[in-house]
Short mmCIF file of C-alpha atoms in Angstrom, two decimals:
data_model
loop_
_atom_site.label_atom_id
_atom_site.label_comp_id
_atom_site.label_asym_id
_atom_site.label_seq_id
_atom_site.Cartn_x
_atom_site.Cartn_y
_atom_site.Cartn_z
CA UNK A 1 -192.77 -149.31 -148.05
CA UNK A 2 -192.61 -149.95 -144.26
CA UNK A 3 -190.52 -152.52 -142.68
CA UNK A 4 -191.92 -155.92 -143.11
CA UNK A 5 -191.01 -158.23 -140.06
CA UNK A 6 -191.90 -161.28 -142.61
CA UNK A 7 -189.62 -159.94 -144.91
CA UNK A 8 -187.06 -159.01 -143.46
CA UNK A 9 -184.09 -161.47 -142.24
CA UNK A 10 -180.75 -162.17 -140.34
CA UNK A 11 -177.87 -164.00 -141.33
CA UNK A 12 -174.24 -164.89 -138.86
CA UNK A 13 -171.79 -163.99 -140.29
CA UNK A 14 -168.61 -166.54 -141.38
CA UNK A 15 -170.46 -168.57 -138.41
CA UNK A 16 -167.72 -170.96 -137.20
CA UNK A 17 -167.95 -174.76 -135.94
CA UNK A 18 -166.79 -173.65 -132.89
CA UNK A 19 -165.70 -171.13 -130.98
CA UNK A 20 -163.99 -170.47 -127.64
CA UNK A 21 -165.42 -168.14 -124.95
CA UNK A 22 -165.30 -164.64 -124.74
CA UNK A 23 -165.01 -164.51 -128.78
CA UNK A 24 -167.27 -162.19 -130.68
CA UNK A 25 -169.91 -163.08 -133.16
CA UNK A 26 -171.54 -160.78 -135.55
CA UNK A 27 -175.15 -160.67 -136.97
CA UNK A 28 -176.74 -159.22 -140.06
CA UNK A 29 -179.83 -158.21 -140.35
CA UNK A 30 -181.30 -156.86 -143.64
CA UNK A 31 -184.58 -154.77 -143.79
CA UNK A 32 -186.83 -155.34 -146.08
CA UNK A 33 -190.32 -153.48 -147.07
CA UNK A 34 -193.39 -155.66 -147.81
CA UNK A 35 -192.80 -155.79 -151.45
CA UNK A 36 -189.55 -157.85 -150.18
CA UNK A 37 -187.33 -154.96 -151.42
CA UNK A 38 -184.18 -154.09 -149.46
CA UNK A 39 -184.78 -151.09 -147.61
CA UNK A 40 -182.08 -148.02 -147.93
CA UNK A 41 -182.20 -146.00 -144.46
CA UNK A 42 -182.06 -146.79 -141.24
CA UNK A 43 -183.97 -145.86 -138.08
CA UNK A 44 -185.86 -149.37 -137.05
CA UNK A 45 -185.66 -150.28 -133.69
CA UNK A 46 -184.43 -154.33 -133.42
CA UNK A 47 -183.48 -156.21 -130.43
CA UNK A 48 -181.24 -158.98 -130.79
CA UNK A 49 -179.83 -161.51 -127.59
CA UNK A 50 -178.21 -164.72 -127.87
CA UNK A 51 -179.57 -167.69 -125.81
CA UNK A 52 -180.01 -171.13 -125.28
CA UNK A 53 -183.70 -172.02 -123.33
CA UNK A 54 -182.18 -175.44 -121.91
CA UNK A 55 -179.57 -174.03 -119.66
CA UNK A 56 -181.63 -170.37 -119.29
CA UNK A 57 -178.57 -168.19 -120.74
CA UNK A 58 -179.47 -165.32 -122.87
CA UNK A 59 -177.40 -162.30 -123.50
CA UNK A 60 -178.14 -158.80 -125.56
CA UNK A 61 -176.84 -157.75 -129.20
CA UNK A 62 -175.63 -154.49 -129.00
CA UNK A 63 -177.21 -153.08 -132.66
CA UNK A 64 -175.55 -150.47 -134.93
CA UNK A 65 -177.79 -148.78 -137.30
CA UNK A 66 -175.37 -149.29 -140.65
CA UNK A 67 -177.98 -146.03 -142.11
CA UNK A 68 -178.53 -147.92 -145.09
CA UNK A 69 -181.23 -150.56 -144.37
CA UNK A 70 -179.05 -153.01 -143.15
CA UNK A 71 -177.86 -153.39 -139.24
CA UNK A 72 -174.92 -155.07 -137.03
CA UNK A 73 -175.95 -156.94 -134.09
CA UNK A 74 -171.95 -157.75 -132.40
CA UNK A 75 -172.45 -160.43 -129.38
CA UNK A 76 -169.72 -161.37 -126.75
CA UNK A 77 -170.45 -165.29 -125.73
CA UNK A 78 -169.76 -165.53 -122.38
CA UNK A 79 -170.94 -168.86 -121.42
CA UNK A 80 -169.91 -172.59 -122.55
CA UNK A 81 -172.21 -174.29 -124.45
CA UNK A 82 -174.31 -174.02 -127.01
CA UNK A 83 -176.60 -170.74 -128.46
CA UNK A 84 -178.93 -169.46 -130.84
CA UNK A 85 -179.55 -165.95 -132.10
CA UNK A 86 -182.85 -164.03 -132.11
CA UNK A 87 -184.06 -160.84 -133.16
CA UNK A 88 -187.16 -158.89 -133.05
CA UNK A 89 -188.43 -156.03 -135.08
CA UNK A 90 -189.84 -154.20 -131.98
CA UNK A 91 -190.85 -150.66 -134.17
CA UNK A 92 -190.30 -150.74 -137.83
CA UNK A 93 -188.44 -146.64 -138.81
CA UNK A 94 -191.69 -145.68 -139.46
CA UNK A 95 -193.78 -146.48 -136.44
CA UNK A 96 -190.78 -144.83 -134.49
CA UNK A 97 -191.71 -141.77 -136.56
CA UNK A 98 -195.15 -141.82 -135.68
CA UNK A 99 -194.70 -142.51 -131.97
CA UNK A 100 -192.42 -139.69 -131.49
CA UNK A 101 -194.78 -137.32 -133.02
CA UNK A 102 -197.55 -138.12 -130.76
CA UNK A 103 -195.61 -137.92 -127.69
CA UNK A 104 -194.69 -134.39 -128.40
CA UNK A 105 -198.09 -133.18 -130.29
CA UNK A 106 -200.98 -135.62 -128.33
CA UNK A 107 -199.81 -136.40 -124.94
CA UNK A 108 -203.38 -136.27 -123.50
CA UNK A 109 -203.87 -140.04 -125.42
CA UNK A 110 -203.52 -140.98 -121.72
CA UNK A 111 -205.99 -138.84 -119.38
CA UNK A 112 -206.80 -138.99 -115.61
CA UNK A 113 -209.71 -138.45 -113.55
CA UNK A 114 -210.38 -135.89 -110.06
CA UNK A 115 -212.34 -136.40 -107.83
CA UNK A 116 -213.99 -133.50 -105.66
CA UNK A 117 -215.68 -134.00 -102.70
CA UNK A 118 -217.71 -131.67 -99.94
CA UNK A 119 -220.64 -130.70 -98.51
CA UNK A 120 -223.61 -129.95 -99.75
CA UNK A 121 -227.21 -128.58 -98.80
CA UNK A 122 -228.95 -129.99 -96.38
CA UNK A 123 -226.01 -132.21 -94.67
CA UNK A 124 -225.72 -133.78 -97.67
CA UNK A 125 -222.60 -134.86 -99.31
CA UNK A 126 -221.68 -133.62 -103.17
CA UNK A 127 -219.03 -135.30 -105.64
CA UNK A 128 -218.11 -135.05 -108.86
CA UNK A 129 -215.46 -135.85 -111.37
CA UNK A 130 -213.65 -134.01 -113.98
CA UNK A 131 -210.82 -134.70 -116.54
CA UNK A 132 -206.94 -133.86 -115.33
CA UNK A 133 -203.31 -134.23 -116.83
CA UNK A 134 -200.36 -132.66 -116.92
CA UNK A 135 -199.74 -129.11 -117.73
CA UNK A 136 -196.84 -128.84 -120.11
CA UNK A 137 -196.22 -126.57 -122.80
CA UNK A 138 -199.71 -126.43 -123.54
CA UNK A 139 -199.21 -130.17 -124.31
CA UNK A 140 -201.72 -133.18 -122.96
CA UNK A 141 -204.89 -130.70 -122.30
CA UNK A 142 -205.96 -129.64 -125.49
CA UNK A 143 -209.30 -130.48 -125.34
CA UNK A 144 -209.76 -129.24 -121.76
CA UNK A 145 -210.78 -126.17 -122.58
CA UNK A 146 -209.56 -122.64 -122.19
CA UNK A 147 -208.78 -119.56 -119.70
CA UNK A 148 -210.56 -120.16 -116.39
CA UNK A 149 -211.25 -124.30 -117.30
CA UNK A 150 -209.00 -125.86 -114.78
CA UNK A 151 -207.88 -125.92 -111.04
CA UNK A 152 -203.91 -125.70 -111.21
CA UNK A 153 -202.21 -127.45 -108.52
CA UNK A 154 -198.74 -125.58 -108.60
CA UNK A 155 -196.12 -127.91 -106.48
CA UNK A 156 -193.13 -125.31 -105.75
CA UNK A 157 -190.38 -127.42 -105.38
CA UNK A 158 -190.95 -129.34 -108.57
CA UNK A 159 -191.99 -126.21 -110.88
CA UNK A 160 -194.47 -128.67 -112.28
CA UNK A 161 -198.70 -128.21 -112.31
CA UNK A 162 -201.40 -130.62 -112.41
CA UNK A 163 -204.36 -129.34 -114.38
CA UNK A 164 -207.67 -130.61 -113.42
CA UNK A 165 -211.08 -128.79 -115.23
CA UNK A 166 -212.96 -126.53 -112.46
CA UNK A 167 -215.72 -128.75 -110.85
CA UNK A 168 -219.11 -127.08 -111.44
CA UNK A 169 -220.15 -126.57 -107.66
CA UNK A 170 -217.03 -127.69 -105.62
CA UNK A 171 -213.84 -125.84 -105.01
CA UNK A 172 -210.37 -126.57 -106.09
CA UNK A 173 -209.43 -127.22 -102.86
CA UNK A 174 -212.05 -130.08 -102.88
CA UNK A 175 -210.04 -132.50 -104.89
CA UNK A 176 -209.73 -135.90 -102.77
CA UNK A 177 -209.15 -138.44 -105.08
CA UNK A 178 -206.94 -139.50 -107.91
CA UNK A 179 -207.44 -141.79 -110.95
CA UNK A 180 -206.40 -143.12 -114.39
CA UNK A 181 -209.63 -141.88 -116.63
CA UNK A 182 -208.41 -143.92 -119.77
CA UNK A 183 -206.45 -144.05 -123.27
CA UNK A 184 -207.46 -142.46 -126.28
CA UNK A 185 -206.27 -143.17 -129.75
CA UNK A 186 -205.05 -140.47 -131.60
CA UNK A 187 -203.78 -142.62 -135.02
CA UNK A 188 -204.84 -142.55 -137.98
CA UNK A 189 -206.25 -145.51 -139.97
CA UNK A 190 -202.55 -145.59 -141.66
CA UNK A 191 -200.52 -145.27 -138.48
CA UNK A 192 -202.81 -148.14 -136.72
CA UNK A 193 -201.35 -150.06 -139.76
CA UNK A 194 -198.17 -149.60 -139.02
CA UNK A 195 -198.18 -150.43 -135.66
CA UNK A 196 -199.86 -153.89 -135.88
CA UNK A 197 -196.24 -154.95 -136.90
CA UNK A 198 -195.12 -154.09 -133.61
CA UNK A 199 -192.68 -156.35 -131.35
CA UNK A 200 -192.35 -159.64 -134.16
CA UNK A 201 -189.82 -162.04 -134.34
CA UNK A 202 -187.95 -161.98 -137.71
CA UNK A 203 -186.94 -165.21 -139.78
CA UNK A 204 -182.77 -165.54 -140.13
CA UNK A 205 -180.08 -168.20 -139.09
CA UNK A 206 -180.94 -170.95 -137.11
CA UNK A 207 -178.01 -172.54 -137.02
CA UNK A 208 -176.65 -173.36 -133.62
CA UNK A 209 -173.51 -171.57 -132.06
CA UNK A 210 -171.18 -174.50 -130.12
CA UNK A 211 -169.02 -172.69 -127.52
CA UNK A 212 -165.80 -173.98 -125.77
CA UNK A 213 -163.30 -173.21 -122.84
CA UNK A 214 -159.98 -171.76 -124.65
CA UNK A 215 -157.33 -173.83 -124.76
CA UNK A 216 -155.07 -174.59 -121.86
CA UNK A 217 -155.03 -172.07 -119.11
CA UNK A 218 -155.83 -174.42 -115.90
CA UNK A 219 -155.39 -173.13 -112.14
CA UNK A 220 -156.19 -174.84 -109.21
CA UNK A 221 -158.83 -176.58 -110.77
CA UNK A 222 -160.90 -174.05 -112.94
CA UNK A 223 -160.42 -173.53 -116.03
CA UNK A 224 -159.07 -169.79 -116.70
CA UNK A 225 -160.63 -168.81 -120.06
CA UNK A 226 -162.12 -166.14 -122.36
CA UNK A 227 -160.51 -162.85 -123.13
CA UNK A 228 -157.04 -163.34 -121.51
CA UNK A 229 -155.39 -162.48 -124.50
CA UNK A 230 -157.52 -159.98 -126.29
CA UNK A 231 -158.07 -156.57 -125.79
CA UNK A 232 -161.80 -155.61 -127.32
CA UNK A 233 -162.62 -152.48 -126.26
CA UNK A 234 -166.36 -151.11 -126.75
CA UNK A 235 -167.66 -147.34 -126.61
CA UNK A 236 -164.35 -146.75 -124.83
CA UNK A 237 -163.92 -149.51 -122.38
CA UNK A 238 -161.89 -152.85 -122.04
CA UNK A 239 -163.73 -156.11 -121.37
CA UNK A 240 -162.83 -158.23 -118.29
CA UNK A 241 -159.76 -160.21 -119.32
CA UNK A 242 -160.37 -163.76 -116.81
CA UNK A 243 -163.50 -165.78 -116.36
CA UNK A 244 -163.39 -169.24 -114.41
CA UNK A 245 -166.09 -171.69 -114.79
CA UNK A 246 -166.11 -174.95 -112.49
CA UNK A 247 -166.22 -178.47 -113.70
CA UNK A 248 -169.79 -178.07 -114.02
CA UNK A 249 -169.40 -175.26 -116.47
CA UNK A 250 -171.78 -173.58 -114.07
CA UNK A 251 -170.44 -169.89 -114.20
CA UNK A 252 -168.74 -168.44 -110.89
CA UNK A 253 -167.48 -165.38 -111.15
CA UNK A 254 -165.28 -162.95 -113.51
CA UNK A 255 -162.15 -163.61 -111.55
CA UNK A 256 -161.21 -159.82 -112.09
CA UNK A 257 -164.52 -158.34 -110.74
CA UNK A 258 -164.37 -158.06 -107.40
CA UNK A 259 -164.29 -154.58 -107.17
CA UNK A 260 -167.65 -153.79 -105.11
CA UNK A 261 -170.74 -151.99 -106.78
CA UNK A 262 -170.32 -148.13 -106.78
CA UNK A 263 -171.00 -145.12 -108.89
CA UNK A 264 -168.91 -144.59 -111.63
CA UNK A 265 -167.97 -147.89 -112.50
CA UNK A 266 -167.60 -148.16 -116.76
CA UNK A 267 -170.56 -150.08 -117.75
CA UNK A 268 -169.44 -152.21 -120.66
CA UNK A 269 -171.72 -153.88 -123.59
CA UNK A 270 -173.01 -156.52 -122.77
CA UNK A 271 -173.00 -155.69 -119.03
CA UNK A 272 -173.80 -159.26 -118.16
CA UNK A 273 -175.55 -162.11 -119.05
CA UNK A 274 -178.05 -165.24 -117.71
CA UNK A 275 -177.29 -168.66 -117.00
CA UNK A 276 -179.18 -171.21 -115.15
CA UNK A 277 -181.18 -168.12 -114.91
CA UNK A 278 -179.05 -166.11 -112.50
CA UNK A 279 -177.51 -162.67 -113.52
CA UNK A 280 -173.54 -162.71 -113.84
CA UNK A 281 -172.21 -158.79 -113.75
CA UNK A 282 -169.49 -157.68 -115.78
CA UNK A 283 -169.29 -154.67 -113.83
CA UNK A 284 -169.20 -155.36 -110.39
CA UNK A 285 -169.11 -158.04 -107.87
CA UNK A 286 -172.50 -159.49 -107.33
CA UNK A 287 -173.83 -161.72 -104.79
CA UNK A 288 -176.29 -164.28 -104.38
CA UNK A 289 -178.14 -163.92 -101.65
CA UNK A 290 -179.73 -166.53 -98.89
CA UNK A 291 -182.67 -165.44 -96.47
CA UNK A 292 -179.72 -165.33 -93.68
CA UNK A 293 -177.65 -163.02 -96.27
CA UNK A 294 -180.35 -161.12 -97.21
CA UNK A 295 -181.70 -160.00 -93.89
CA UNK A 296 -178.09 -159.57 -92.53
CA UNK A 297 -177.93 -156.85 -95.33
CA UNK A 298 -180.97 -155.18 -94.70
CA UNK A 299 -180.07 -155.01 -91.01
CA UNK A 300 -180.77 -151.43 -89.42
CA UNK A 301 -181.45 -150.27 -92.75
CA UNK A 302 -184.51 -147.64 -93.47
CA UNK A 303 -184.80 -148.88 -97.48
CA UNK A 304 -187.43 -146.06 -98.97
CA UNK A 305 -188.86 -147.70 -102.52
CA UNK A 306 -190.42 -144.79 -104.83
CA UNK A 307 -191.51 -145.66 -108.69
CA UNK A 308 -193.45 -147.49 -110.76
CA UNK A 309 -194.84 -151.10 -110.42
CA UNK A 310 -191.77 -152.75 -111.59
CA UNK A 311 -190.09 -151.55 -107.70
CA UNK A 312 -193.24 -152.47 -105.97
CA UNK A 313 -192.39 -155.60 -107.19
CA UNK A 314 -189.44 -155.46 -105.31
CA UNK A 315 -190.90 -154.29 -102.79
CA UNK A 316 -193.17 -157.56 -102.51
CA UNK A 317 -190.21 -159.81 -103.60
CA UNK A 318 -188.27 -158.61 -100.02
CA UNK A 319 -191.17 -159.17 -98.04
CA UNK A 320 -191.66 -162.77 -99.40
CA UNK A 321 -187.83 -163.40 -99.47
CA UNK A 322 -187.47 -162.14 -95.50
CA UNK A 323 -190.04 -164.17 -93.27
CA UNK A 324 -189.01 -161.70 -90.26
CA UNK A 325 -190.72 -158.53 -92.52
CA UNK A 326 -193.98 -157.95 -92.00
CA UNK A 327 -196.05 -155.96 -93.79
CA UNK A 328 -198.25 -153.70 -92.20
CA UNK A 329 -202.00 -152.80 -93.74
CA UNK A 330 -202.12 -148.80 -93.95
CA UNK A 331 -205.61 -149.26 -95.41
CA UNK A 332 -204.88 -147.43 -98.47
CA UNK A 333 -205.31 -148.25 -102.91
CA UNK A 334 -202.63 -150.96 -102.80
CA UNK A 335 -200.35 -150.55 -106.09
CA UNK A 336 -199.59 -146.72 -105.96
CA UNK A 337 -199.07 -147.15 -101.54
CA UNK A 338 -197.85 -146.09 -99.46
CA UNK A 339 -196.85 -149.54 -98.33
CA UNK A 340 -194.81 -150.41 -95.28
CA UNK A 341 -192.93 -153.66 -94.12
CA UNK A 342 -191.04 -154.06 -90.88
CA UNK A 343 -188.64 -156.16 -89.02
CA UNK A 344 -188.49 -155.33 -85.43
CA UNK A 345 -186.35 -157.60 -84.20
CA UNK A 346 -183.44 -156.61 -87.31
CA UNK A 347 -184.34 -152.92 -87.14
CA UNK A 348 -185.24 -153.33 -90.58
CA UNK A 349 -187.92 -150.94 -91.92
CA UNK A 350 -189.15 -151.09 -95.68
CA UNK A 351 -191.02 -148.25 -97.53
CA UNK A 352 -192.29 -148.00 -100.90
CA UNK A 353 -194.78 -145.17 -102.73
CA UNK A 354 -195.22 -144.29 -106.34
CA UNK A 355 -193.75 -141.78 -107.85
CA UNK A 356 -196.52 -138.94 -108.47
CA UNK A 357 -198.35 -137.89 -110.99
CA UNK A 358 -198.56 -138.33 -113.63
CA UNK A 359 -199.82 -141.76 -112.63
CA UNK A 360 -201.60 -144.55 -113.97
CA UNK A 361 -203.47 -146.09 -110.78
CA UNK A 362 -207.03 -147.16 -109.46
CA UNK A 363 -208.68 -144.18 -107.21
CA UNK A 364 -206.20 -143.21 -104.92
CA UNK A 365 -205.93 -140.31 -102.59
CA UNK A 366 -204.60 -137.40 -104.23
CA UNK A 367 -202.66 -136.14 -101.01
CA UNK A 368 -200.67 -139.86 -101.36
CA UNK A 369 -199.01 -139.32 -104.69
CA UNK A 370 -196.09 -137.67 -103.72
CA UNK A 371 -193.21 -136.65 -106.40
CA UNK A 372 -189.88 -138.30 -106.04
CA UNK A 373 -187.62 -135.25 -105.58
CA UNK A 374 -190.13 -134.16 -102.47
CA UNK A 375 -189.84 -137.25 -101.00
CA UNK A 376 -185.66 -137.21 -101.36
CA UNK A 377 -185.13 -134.00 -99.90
CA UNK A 378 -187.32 -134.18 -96.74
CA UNK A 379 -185.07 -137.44 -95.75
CA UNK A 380 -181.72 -136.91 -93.63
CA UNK A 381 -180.25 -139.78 -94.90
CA UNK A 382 -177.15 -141.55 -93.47
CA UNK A 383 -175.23 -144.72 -93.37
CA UNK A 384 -178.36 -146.94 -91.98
CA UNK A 385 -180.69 -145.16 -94.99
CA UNK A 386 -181.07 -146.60 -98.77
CA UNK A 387 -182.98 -145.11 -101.50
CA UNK A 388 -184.11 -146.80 -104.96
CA UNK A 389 -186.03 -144.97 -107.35
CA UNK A 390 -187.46 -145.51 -110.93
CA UNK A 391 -189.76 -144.12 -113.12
CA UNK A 392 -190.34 -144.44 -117.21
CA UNK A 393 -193.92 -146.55 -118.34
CA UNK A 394 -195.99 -143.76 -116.78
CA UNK A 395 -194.38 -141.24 -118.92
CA UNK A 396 -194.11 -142.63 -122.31
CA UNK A 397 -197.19 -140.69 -124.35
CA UNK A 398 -195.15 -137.08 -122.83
CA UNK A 399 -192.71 -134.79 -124.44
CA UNK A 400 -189.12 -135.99 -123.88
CA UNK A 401 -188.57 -132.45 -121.91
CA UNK A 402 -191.30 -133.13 -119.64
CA UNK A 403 -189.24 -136.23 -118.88
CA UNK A 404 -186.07 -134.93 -118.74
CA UNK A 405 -187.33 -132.17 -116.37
CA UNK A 406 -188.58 -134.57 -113.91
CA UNK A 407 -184.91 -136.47 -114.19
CA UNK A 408 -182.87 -133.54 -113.43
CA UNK A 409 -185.39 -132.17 -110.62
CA UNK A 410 -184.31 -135.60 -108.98
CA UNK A 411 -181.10 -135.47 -110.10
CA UNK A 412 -180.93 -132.04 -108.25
CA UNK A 413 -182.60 -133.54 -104.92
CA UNK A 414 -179.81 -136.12 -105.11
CA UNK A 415 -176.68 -134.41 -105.03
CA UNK A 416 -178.35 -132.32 -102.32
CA UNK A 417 -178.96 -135.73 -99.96
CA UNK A 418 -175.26 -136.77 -100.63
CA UNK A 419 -174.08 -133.21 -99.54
CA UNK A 420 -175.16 -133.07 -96.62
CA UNK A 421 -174.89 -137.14 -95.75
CA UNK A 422 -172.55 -138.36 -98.45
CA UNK A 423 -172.57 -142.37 -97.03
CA UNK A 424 -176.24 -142.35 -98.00
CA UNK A 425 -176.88 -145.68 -100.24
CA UNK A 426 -178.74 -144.50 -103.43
CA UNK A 427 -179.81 -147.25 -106.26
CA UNK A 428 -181.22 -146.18 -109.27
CA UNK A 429 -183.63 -148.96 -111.10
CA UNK A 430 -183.63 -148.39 -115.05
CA UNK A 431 -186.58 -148.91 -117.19
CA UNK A 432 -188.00 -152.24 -117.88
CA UNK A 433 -187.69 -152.71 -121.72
CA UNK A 434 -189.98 -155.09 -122.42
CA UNK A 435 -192.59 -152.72 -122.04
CA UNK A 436 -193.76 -151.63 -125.80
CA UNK A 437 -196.15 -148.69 -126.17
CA UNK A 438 -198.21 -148.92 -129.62
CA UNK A 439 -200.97 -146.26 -128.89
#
């Protein structure tokens, strides 16, 4: 009775043999079990985008649940050309069920290791390791064991508490080291059945999309086209009217976005697309950035990096992009840091760390794994200071309140930095979504 990604399919609808850009094309997508019978509720999680490989465009669906079995998938096409729809059952409504009830009943399906360390008799030196996770509503340590099991490690500025079982001969205070211990799975045979249909393509419309300029509408050589006459607004917002496209048909810019990236800019859907495999914004002005550019940005800037892998890939992407930054060895586990690039001669100093535990990493000292929020409100900040943050992956098998209350402690530490230094540059880096969890 479960969503069948075989089964079900997606169909354009009253697809057109044209159509001009910035026009709106809408998708259908039917559920079906694997007994190929329409499904009647909702609560599958698709993905839809609109691309076309040769020229590397691709923009999201956004999807709307119709409750019934069947879906909406609406798509802007911002680009001239040609396109193709795809969609992917990532969970089917009931693998969705099953993953949200283990991340709030069996959050310990990903467990860490301590590791102590001291002295022993005879000048001799002792270790051992034990089993930790978070502490969390009774949630994740379940089979840790009761009363006096565990060393707590209380942080008082987060209000959250590492629980680690008591060493046999070592002190609390002997914890040294930090690591990932493993996964467990926590599914039943049933469950493990429905999540072997995770993240598959579905079979629908092939047909291809042809786009065009609009008619008329030329200035000074580019071709003004796309929503200039229409209005569409989306969860409350109006798209860009004016998009100019060279000879070429190599996308420039949305001629009316040139306000500069800030907070509280309307995000609309889609909020951009790809072509030729660069990003075009729809709701800012972005840049594209040479070496020169890029270290003329970063001049006298102290850029502090704190998350997951996905901004320690950042983190390597400016080092390799600047020649002039130079990364310095501070003999520590590489991917959870602290790292450190610099650029004497630019003033240019780079930073990155993960963001604390709970942590997936290699052994790692325990005393680097700082938390976010810490980190935030022991800097000064200023004009010549930038801060990006993430975090998301290394939280997935945890209550959604564990979550948020790491969010808002940040969120806190935040308005607290712009208080007191309100030209402080602060990006926030959302979650990677191609990142599926089937445990």
């Amino acid at each position: 009775m479960s969503t069948s990604p075989g089964h079900t399919k997606f169909i354009i609808q009253n697809l057109k043999e044209s159509y001009q850009i910035g026009e709106e094309l809408y998708v259908t997508v039917q559920a079906k079990d694997f007994e190929n019978k329409s499904k009647r509720y909702g609560g599958d999680f698709f993905q839809a985008k609109l691309f076309w490989s040769k020229t590397k465009a691709s923009v999201f669906g956004e999807v709307v649940d119709l409750l019934n079995g069947s879906y909406s998938v609406r798509f802007l096409l911002p680009w001239v050309g040609k396109a193709q729809v795809a969609v992917r059952l990532i969970h089917s409504s009931e693998a969705v069920q099953v993953l949200k009830h283990h991340r709030e009943s069996n959050s310990d399906r990903v467990f860490f290791n301590g590791y102590y360390e001291g002295p022993g008799p005879n000048k001799t030196r002792l270790s051992e390791k034990v089993m930790c996770n978070v502490k969390w509503d009774n949630n994740g340590l379940e089979h840790m064991g009761t009363e006096d099991c565990c060393c707590e490690y209380n942080d008082p500025r987060t209000g959250e508490t590492w629980h680690c079982q008591r060493p046999k001969s070592l002190p609390c205070s002997a914890l040294v080291y930090h690591s990932m211990g493993g996964y467990r799975n926590r599914l039943t045979n049933k469950e493990k059945m429905l999540m072997k249909q995770t993240n598959k393509g579905i079979n629908g419309d092939k047909r291809i999309i042809n786009i065009f300029h609009s008619e008329g509408n030329e200035t000074n050589g580019m071709l003004v086209t796309g929503l200039t006459q229409q209005n569409n607004t989306v969860q409350g917002g109006t798209f860009l009217k004016t998009y100019t496209f060279d000879t070429e048909l190599t996308f420039t810019r949305p001629a009316e976005v040139t306000e500069k990236c800030h907070p509280g800019l309307h995000t609309p859907v889609p909020a951009g697309f790809y072509l030729n495999d660069v990003w075009t914004s729809f709701v800012c002005s972005t840049h594209h950035f040479t070496t020169q550019t890029t270290t003329e940005c970063l001049k006298d800037k102290h850029i502090y990096m704190m998350g997951d892998s996905t901004m320690r890939q950042w983190f390597e992407f400016f080092v390799k992009a600047i020649p002039t930054l130079k990364q310095m060895n501070l003999h520590v586990q590489y991917k959870s840091g602290p790292l450190i690039a610099v650029d004497v001669d630019n003033n240019i100093d780079l930073h990155w760390r993960a963001h604390g535990l709970p942590l997936r990493a290699a052994k790692t000292a325990f005393a680097d794994l700082h938390y976010i929020s810490n980190e935030i409100d022991d800097l000064a900040g200023g004009p010549h200071t930038v801060i990006m943050f993430n975090l998301g992956p290394h939280f997935t098998t945890y209550p959604l309140d564990f979550f948020t209350h790491r969010v808002l402690r940040i969120r806190k530490a935040v308005l607290a930095l712009l208080q007191r230094a309100p030209d402080t540059t602060v990006i926030i880096k959302t979650v990677n979504t191609g990142y599926k969890v089937t445990l």
